[in-house]
Amino acid sequence: MSYAARTESTDLLDRNLSLRLCALREAFEELGVLLVTDDQKQKTENGFSKCLQLPDVNSWQQKIHDGTASFQELHTALGTVPDVFNLYEWSCWLTPAMFRKRRFETAFYLAVLNEMPAIHPEPHEVQEYFWDTPAALLEAHHAEKIWLAPPQTYELTRLSFVYDIDQLVRFADKRNRKGSTLLCPIQYNAADGVIFVLPGDDLYPADYDYLSDNADLDKYGEQTREAIRKQAKRLHRVEHKDLHHQAFFLNQQPLDDHLHVQGLNGNLLQNQ
């Protein structure tokens, strides 16, 4: 079972559904993007989502933001259904334990659209928005024009090697059934930067509890990132030179039959 989909109580809505509904609600509240589907058809033939443009979008955004109306009431009024069927589970990340004052467990989903939707940023939630390709966003990050959090750089990097949107949606649809291993990076200090190891790396504990600090944080502190890397047989890590420059290393099959972060996908996409 996917880590993101685990439900702790039988009284709760299945997380496969509740997390998708949460993502769809946030997309509308913060950006005015309302992804809907036909309750008779549900799954679209091409796997793409549909964005419904509302004439009174700002009014509904405000009501949902203030809690005077629910997301369910919005769809009831419109006679629509939230498009949970074309929202694909992509990955699940947890903030490293060392940042214990403020940690986030975040499920990432992928939605694919045929056209660019109109954006209505919620002023209390969104400071700025713009559209660009994964490669261009990473380039802007490296040029220090924007800053991307580590999970975003990882996911945008593996997306940057995909050039056909139809291949991407077929891949996401097929992989959607395979779930997501929780990615909680563990930090090691190096003489010339910082290393965050991920599940499958030789330095990642086999029985990590997601709560404990790394007792070996400074074990390799006098060695360079390259020297530390050469000691490992299995690599799944992100090496940080600074906040804007990272290098990704993975010399094994990606977890959960996912895209390779270095673009070594072979026939994975061609076979979709």
CSV table of C-alpha atoms in Angstrom, one decimal:
chain,number,residue,atom,x,y,z
A,1,MET,CA,0.0,0.0,0.0
A,2,SER,CA,1.1,3.5,-0.7
A,3,TYR,CA,2.4,5.4,2.4
A,4,ALA,CA,0.3,8.4,1.4
A,5,ALA,CA,-2.9,6.3,1.3
A,6,ARG,CA,-2.7,4.7,4.7
A,7,THR,CA,-5.8,5.4,6.8
A,8,GLU,CA,-5.5,5.0,10.6
A,9,SER,CA,-9.2,4.6,11.4
A,10,THR,CA,-12.0,2.9,9.7
A,11,ASP,CA,-14.2,5.9,10.6
A,12,LEU,CA,-12.2,8.2,8.3
A,13,LEU,CA,-12.6,8.7,4.6
A,14,ASP,CA,-10.1,6.6,2.6
A,15,ARG,CA,-6.9,8.7,2.2
A,16,ASN,CA,-6.8,7.8,-1.5
A,17,LEU,CA,-9.9,10.0,-1.8
A,18,SER,CA,-9.5,12.5,1.0
A,19,LEU,CA,-6.0,13.6,0.0
A,20,ARG,CA,-7.1,14.1,-3.6
A,21,LEU,CA,-10.1,16.1,-2.4
A,22,CYS,CA,-7.9,18.2,-0.3
A,23,ALA,CA,-5.5,18.9,-3.2
A,24,LEU,CA,-8.4,19.8,-5.5
A,25,ARG,CA,-9.9,22.1,-2.9
A,26,GLU,CA,-6.6,23.9,-2.3
A,27,ALA,CA,-6.1,24.3,-6.1
A,28,PHE,CA,-9.4,26.1,-6.2
A,29,GLU,CA,-9.1,28.1,-3.0
A,30,GLU,CA,-5.6,29.4,-3.7
A,31,LEU,CA,-5.6,29.6,-7.6
A,32,GLY,CA,-9.2,29.5,-8.8
A,33,VAL,CA,-8.4,26.3,-10.7
A,34,LEU,CA,-11.5,24.0,-10.5
A,35,LEU,CA,-10.9,20.5,-11.9
A,36,VAL,CA,-14.1,18.7,-12.6
A,37,THR,CA,-15.4,15.6,-14.3
A,38,ASP,CA,-18.7,14.1,-15.4
A,39,ASP,CA,-20.2,11.9,-12.7
A,40,GLN,CA,-21.4,9.5,-15.4
A,41,LYS,CA,-18.1,9.2,-17.2
A,42,GLN,CA,-15.6,9.8,-14.4
A,43,LYS,CA,-12.4,8.7,-16.1
A,44,THR,CA,-11.6,10.6,-19.3
A,45,GLU,CA,-10.4,8.7,-22.4
A,46,ASN,CA,-7.1,10.5,-22.6
A,47,GLY,CA,-6.5,10.8,-18.9
A,48,PHE,CA,-6.5,14.6,-19.0
A,49,SER,CA,-8.3,16.8,-16.5
A,50,LYS,CA,-10.8,19.6,-17.3
A,51,CYS,CA,-10.7,23.0,-15.7
A,52,LEU,CA,-14.1,24.7,-15.3
A,53,GLN,CA,-14.0,28.5,-15.6
A,54,LEU,CA,-16.5,30.2,-13.2
A,55,PRO,CA,-18.0,33.7,-13.8
A,56,ASP,CA,-18.1,34.3,-10.0
A,57,VAL,CA,-14.8,32.5,-9.1
A,58,ASN,CA,-13.6,35.2,-6.7
A,59,SER,CA,-16.8,35.1,-4.7
A,60,TRP,CA,-16.6,31.3,-4.3
A,61,GLN,CA,-12.9,31.4,-3.4
A,62,GLN,CA,-13.6,33.9,-0.7
A,63,LYS,CA,-16.5,31.8,0.8
A,64,ILE,CA,-14.4,28.7,0.9
A,65,HIS,CA,-11.4,30.5,2.3
A,66,ASP,CA,-13.5,32.1,5.0
A,67,GLY,CA,-15.4,28.9,5.8
A,68,THR,CA,-18.8,30.3,4.9
A,69,ALA,CA,-19.2,27.6,2.2
A,70,SER,CA,-17.7,24.2,1.7
A,71,PHE,CA,-16.1,22.6,-1.4
A,72,GLN,CA,-19.0,20.2,-1.5
A,73,GLU,CA,-21.5,23.0,-1.5
A,74,LEU,CA,-19.6,24.6,-4.5
A,75,HIS,CA,-19.9,21.4,-6.5
A,76,THR,CA,-23.5,20.8,-5.5
A,77,ALA,CA,-24.4,24.3,-6.7
A,78,LEU,CA,-22.6,23.7,-10.0
A,79,GLY,CA,-23.8,20.2,-10.5
A,80,THR,CA,-20.2,19.0,-10.9
A,81,VAL,CA,-18.0,16.3,-9.4
A,82,PRO,CA,-14.3,16.9,-8.2
A,83,ASP,CA,-12.0,15.2,-10.7
A,84,VAL,CA,-10.3,12.7,-8.3
A,85,PHE,CA,-10.2,10.2,-11.2
A,86,ASN,CA,-7.6,12.0,-13.3
A,87,LEU,CA,-5.5,13.2,-10.4
A,88,TYR,CA,-2.4,10.9,-10.3
A,89,GLU,CA,-0.5,10.1,-7.1
A,90,TRP,CA,3.1,11.1,-7.8
A,91,SER,CA,5.1,11.0,-4.6
A,92,CYS,CA,5.1,11.6,-0.8
A,93,TRP,CA,7.7,13.6,1.1
A,94,LEU,CA,8.3,14.3,4.8
A,95,THR,CA,10.5,17.1,6.1
A,96,PRO,CA,13.7,15.8,7.7
A,97,ALA,CA,13.6,15.2,11.4
A,98,MET,CA,16.2,17.8,12.1
A,99,PHE,CA,13.6,20.5,11.3
A,100,ARG,CA,11.4,19.2,14.1
A,101,LYS,CA,9.8,22.6,14.9
A,102,ARG,CA,8.0,22.6,11.6
A,103,ARG,CA,7.6,19.5,9.5
A,104,PHE,CA,5.3,18.7,6.6
A,105,GLU,CA,4.1,15.4,5.2
A,106,THR,CA,3.2,16.3,1.6
A,107,ALA,CA,1.6,14.2,-1.0
A,108,PHE,CA,2.2,15.3,-4.6
A,109,TYR,CA,-0.3,14.7,-7.3
A,110,LEU,CA,-0.1,15.2,-11.1
A,111,ALA,CA,-2.9,16.7,-13.2
A,112,VAL,CA,-2.6,17.2,-17.0
A,113,LEU,CA,-4.5,19.8,-18.9
A,114,ASN,CA,-5.0,20.5,-22.6
A,115,GLU,CA,-4.8,24.3,-22.2
A,116,MET,CA,-3.5,26.8,-19.7
A,117,PRO,CA,-6.3,27.7,-17.2
A,118,ALA,CA,-7.0,31.2,-16.0
A,119,ILE,CA,-5.4,31.8,-12.6
A,120,HIS,CA,-7.1,33.8,-9.8
A,121,PRO,CA,-4.6,34.0,-7.0
A,122,GLU,CA,-6.0,34.2,-3.5
A,123,PRO,CA,-4.3,37.3,-2.0
A,124,HIS,CA,-3.7,35.9,1.4
A,125,GLU,CA,-2.3,32.6,0.2
A,126,VAL,CA,-0.4,33.4,-3.1
A,127,GLN,CA,2.3,36.0,-3.5
A,128,GLU,CA,3.3,35.2,-7.1
A,129,TYR,CA,2.6,32.7,-9.9
A,130,PHE,CA,3.9,32.0,-13.4
A,131,TRP,CA,4.0,29.1,-15.9
A,132,ASP,CA,7.1,27.5,-17.2
A,133,THR,CA,8.7,24.2,-18.1
A,134,PRO,CA,10.4,22.0,-15.4
A,135,ALA,CA,13.8,22.7,-17.1
A,136,ALA,CA,13.2,26.4,-17.1
A,137,LEU,CA,12.1,26.5,-13.5
A,138,LEU,CA,15.3,24.5,-12.5
A,139,GLU,CA,17.4,26.9,-14.5
A,140,ALA,CA,15.8,29.9,-12.7
A,141,HIS,CA,16.5,28.2,-9.4
A,142,HIS,CA,20.2,27.6,-10.2
A,143,ALA,CA,20.5,31.2,-11.3
A,144,GLU,CA,19.0,32.3,-7.9
A,145,LYS,CA,16.1,34.0,-9.5
A,146,ILE,CA,13.7,31.8,-7.6
A,147,TRP,CA,14.1,29.3,-4.8
A,148,LEU,CA,12.7,25.8,-4.9
A,149,ALA,CA,12.5,23.5,-1.9
A,150,PRO,CA,14.4,20.2,-2.2
A,151,PRO,CA,11.3,18.0,-3.0
A,152,GLN,CA,10.4,20.4,-5.8
A,153,THR,CA,13.9,20.3,-7.3
A,154,TYR,CA,13.8,16.5,-7.2
A,155,GLU,CA,10.4,16.1,-8.8
A,156,LEU,CA,11.0,18.8,-11.4
A,157,THR,CA,14.3,17.2,-12.3
A,158,ARG,CA,12.8,13.9,-13.1
A,159,LEU,CA,9.9,15.6,-15.0
A,160,SER,CA,12.5,17.6,-17.0
A,161,PHE,CA,13.5,14.5,-18.9
A,162,VAL,CA,9.9,13.9,-20.2
A,163,TYR,CA,9.1,15.8,-23.5
A,164,ASP,CA,5.8,14.2,-24.5
A,165,ILE,CA,2.8,15.0,-22.4
A,166,ASP,CA,0.7,12.1,-23.7
A,167,GLN,CA,3.5,9.7,-22.7
A,168,LEU,CA,3.6,11.4,-19.3
A,169,VAL,CA,-0.1,11.0,-18.6
A,170,ARG,CA,-0.1,7.3,-19.7
A,171,PHE,CA,2.9,6.7,-17.5
A,172,ALA,CA,1.3,8.5,-14.5
A,173,ASP,CA,-2.0,6.6,-15.0
A,174,LYS,CA,-0.2,3.2,-15.0
A,175,ARG,CA,2.1,4.0,-12.1
A,176,ASN,CA,-0.8,5.5,-10.1
A,177,ARG,CA,-1.6,2.0,-8.9
A,178,LYS,CA,1.8,1.3,-7.4
A,179,GLY,CA,1.8,3.8,-4.6
A,180,SER,CA,4.6,5.9,-3.1
A,181,THR,CA,7.4,5.1,-0.7
A,182,LEU,CA,7.7,7.9,1.9
A,183,LEU,CA,10.7,10.1,1.0
A,184,CYS,CA,12.2,11.5,4.3
A,185,PRO,CA,15.8,12.7,3.6
A,186,ILE,CA,18.5,12.2,6.2
A,187,GLN,CA,21.3,14.7,6.4
A,188,TYR,CA,25.1,14.1,6.4
A,189,ASN,CA,27.5,17.0,6.6
A,190,ALA,CA,30.5,17.0,4.2
A,191,ALA,CA,33.5,19.3,4.0
A,192,ASP,CA,32.2,21.0,0.9
A,193,GLY,CA,28.4,20.8,1.4
A,194,VAL,CA,25.6,18.7,2.6
A,195,ILE,CA,24.2,15.3,1.6
A,196,PHE,CA,20.6,14.2,1.9
A,197,VAL,CA,20.2,10.4,1.5
A,198,LEU,CA,16.9,8.8,0.5
A,199,PRO,CA,15.5,5.3,0.8
A,200,GLY,CA,17.7,2.7,-1.0
A,201,ASP,CA,21.0,4.5,-0.4
A,202,ASP,CA,23.7,2.7,1.6
A,203,LEU,CA,23.6,5.4,4.2
A,204,TYR,CA,19.9,5.3,4.7
A,205,PRO,CA,18.8,3.2,7.8
A,206,ALA,CA,16.8,0.2,7.0
A,207,ASP,CA,14.4,0.7,9.9
A,208,TYR,CA,14.3,4.5,10.1
A,209,ASP,CA,11.4,5.7,12.3
A,210,TYR,CA,11.1,9.2,10.7
A,211,LEU,CA,11.6,10.8,14.1
A,212,SER,CA,15.2,10.2,15.2
A,213,ASP,CA,18.1,12.6,14.6
A,214,ASN,CA,21.0,11.3,12.6
A,215,ALA,CA,23.7,10.3,15.2
A,216,ASP,CA,26.2,10.1,12.3
A,217,LEU,CA,25.5,13.6,11.1
A,218,ASP,CA,29.2,14.7,11.2
A,219,LYS,CA,30.7,11.2,10.8
A,220,TYR,CA,32.1,12.2,7.3
A,221,GLY,CA,32.3,15.9,7.9
A,222,GLU,CA,36.0,16.1,7.0
A,223,GLN,CA,35.5,14.4,3.6
A,224,THR,CA,34.2,15.8,0.4
A,225,ARG,CA,30.9,14.9,-1.1
A,226,GLU,CA,32.7,13.0,-3.9
A,227,ALA,CA,34.8,11.0,-1.4
A,228,ILE,CA,31.8,10.0,0.6
A,229,ARG,CA,29.9,9.0,-2.6
A,230,LYS,CA,32.8,6.7,-3.7
A,231,GLN,CA,32.4,4.7,-0.5
A,232,ALA,CA,28.9,3.7,-1.3
A,233,LYS,CA,27.7,0.9,-3.6
A,234,ARG,CA,24.0,1.9,-3.7
A,235,LEU,CA,23.2,5.6,-4.3
A,236,HIS,CA,20.0,7.5,-3.9
A,237,ARG,CA,21.0,10.9,-2.7
A,238,VAL,CA,21.0,14.7,-3.3
A,239,GLU,CA,24.2,16.5,-2.8
A,240,HIS,CA,23.9,20.2,-2.0
A,241,LYS,CA,26.7,22.7,-2.7
A,242,ASP,CA,24.5,25.5,-1.5
A,243,LEU,CA,20.8,26.4,-1.4
A,244,HIS,CA,20.6,26.8,-5.2
A,245,HIS,CA,22.9,24.0,-6.5
A,246,GLN,CA,22.2,20.3,-6.1
A,247,ALA,CA,23.3,17.1,-7.8
A,248,PHE,CA,21.3,13.9,-7.9
A,249,PHE,CA,22.7,10.4,-7.8
A,250,LEU,CA,20.7,7.2,-8.3
A,251,ASN,CA,22.5,4.0,-9.5
A,252,GLN,CA,19.6,1.6,-9.0
A,253,GLN,CA,16.0,1.1,-10.2
A,254,PRO,CA,13.8,4.0,-9.0
A,255,LEU,CA,11.4,3.2,-6.1
A,256,ASP,CA,7.9,2.2,-7.1
A,257,ASP,CA,8.7,2.0,-10.8
A,258,HIS,CA,9.0,5.7,-11.0
A,259,LEU,CA,10.9,8.0,-13.3
A,260,HIS,CA,14.7,8.2,-12.8
A,261,VAL,CA,16.0,11.4,-11.3
A,262,GLN,CA,18.9,11.4,-13.7
A,263,GLY,CA,16.7,10.7,-16.8
A,264,LEU,CA,17.9,7.1,-17.2
A,265,ASN,CA,14.4,5.8,-18.1
A,266,GLY,CA,15.2,3.5,-20.9
A,267,ASN,CA,12.0,2.3,-22.6
A,268,LEU,CA,9.9,3.1,-19.5
A,269,LEU,CA,8.1,6.0,-21.3
A,270,GLN,CA,8.2,4.5,-24.8
A,271,ASN,CA,6.3,1.4,-23.5
A,272,GLN,CA,3.4,3.5,-22.2
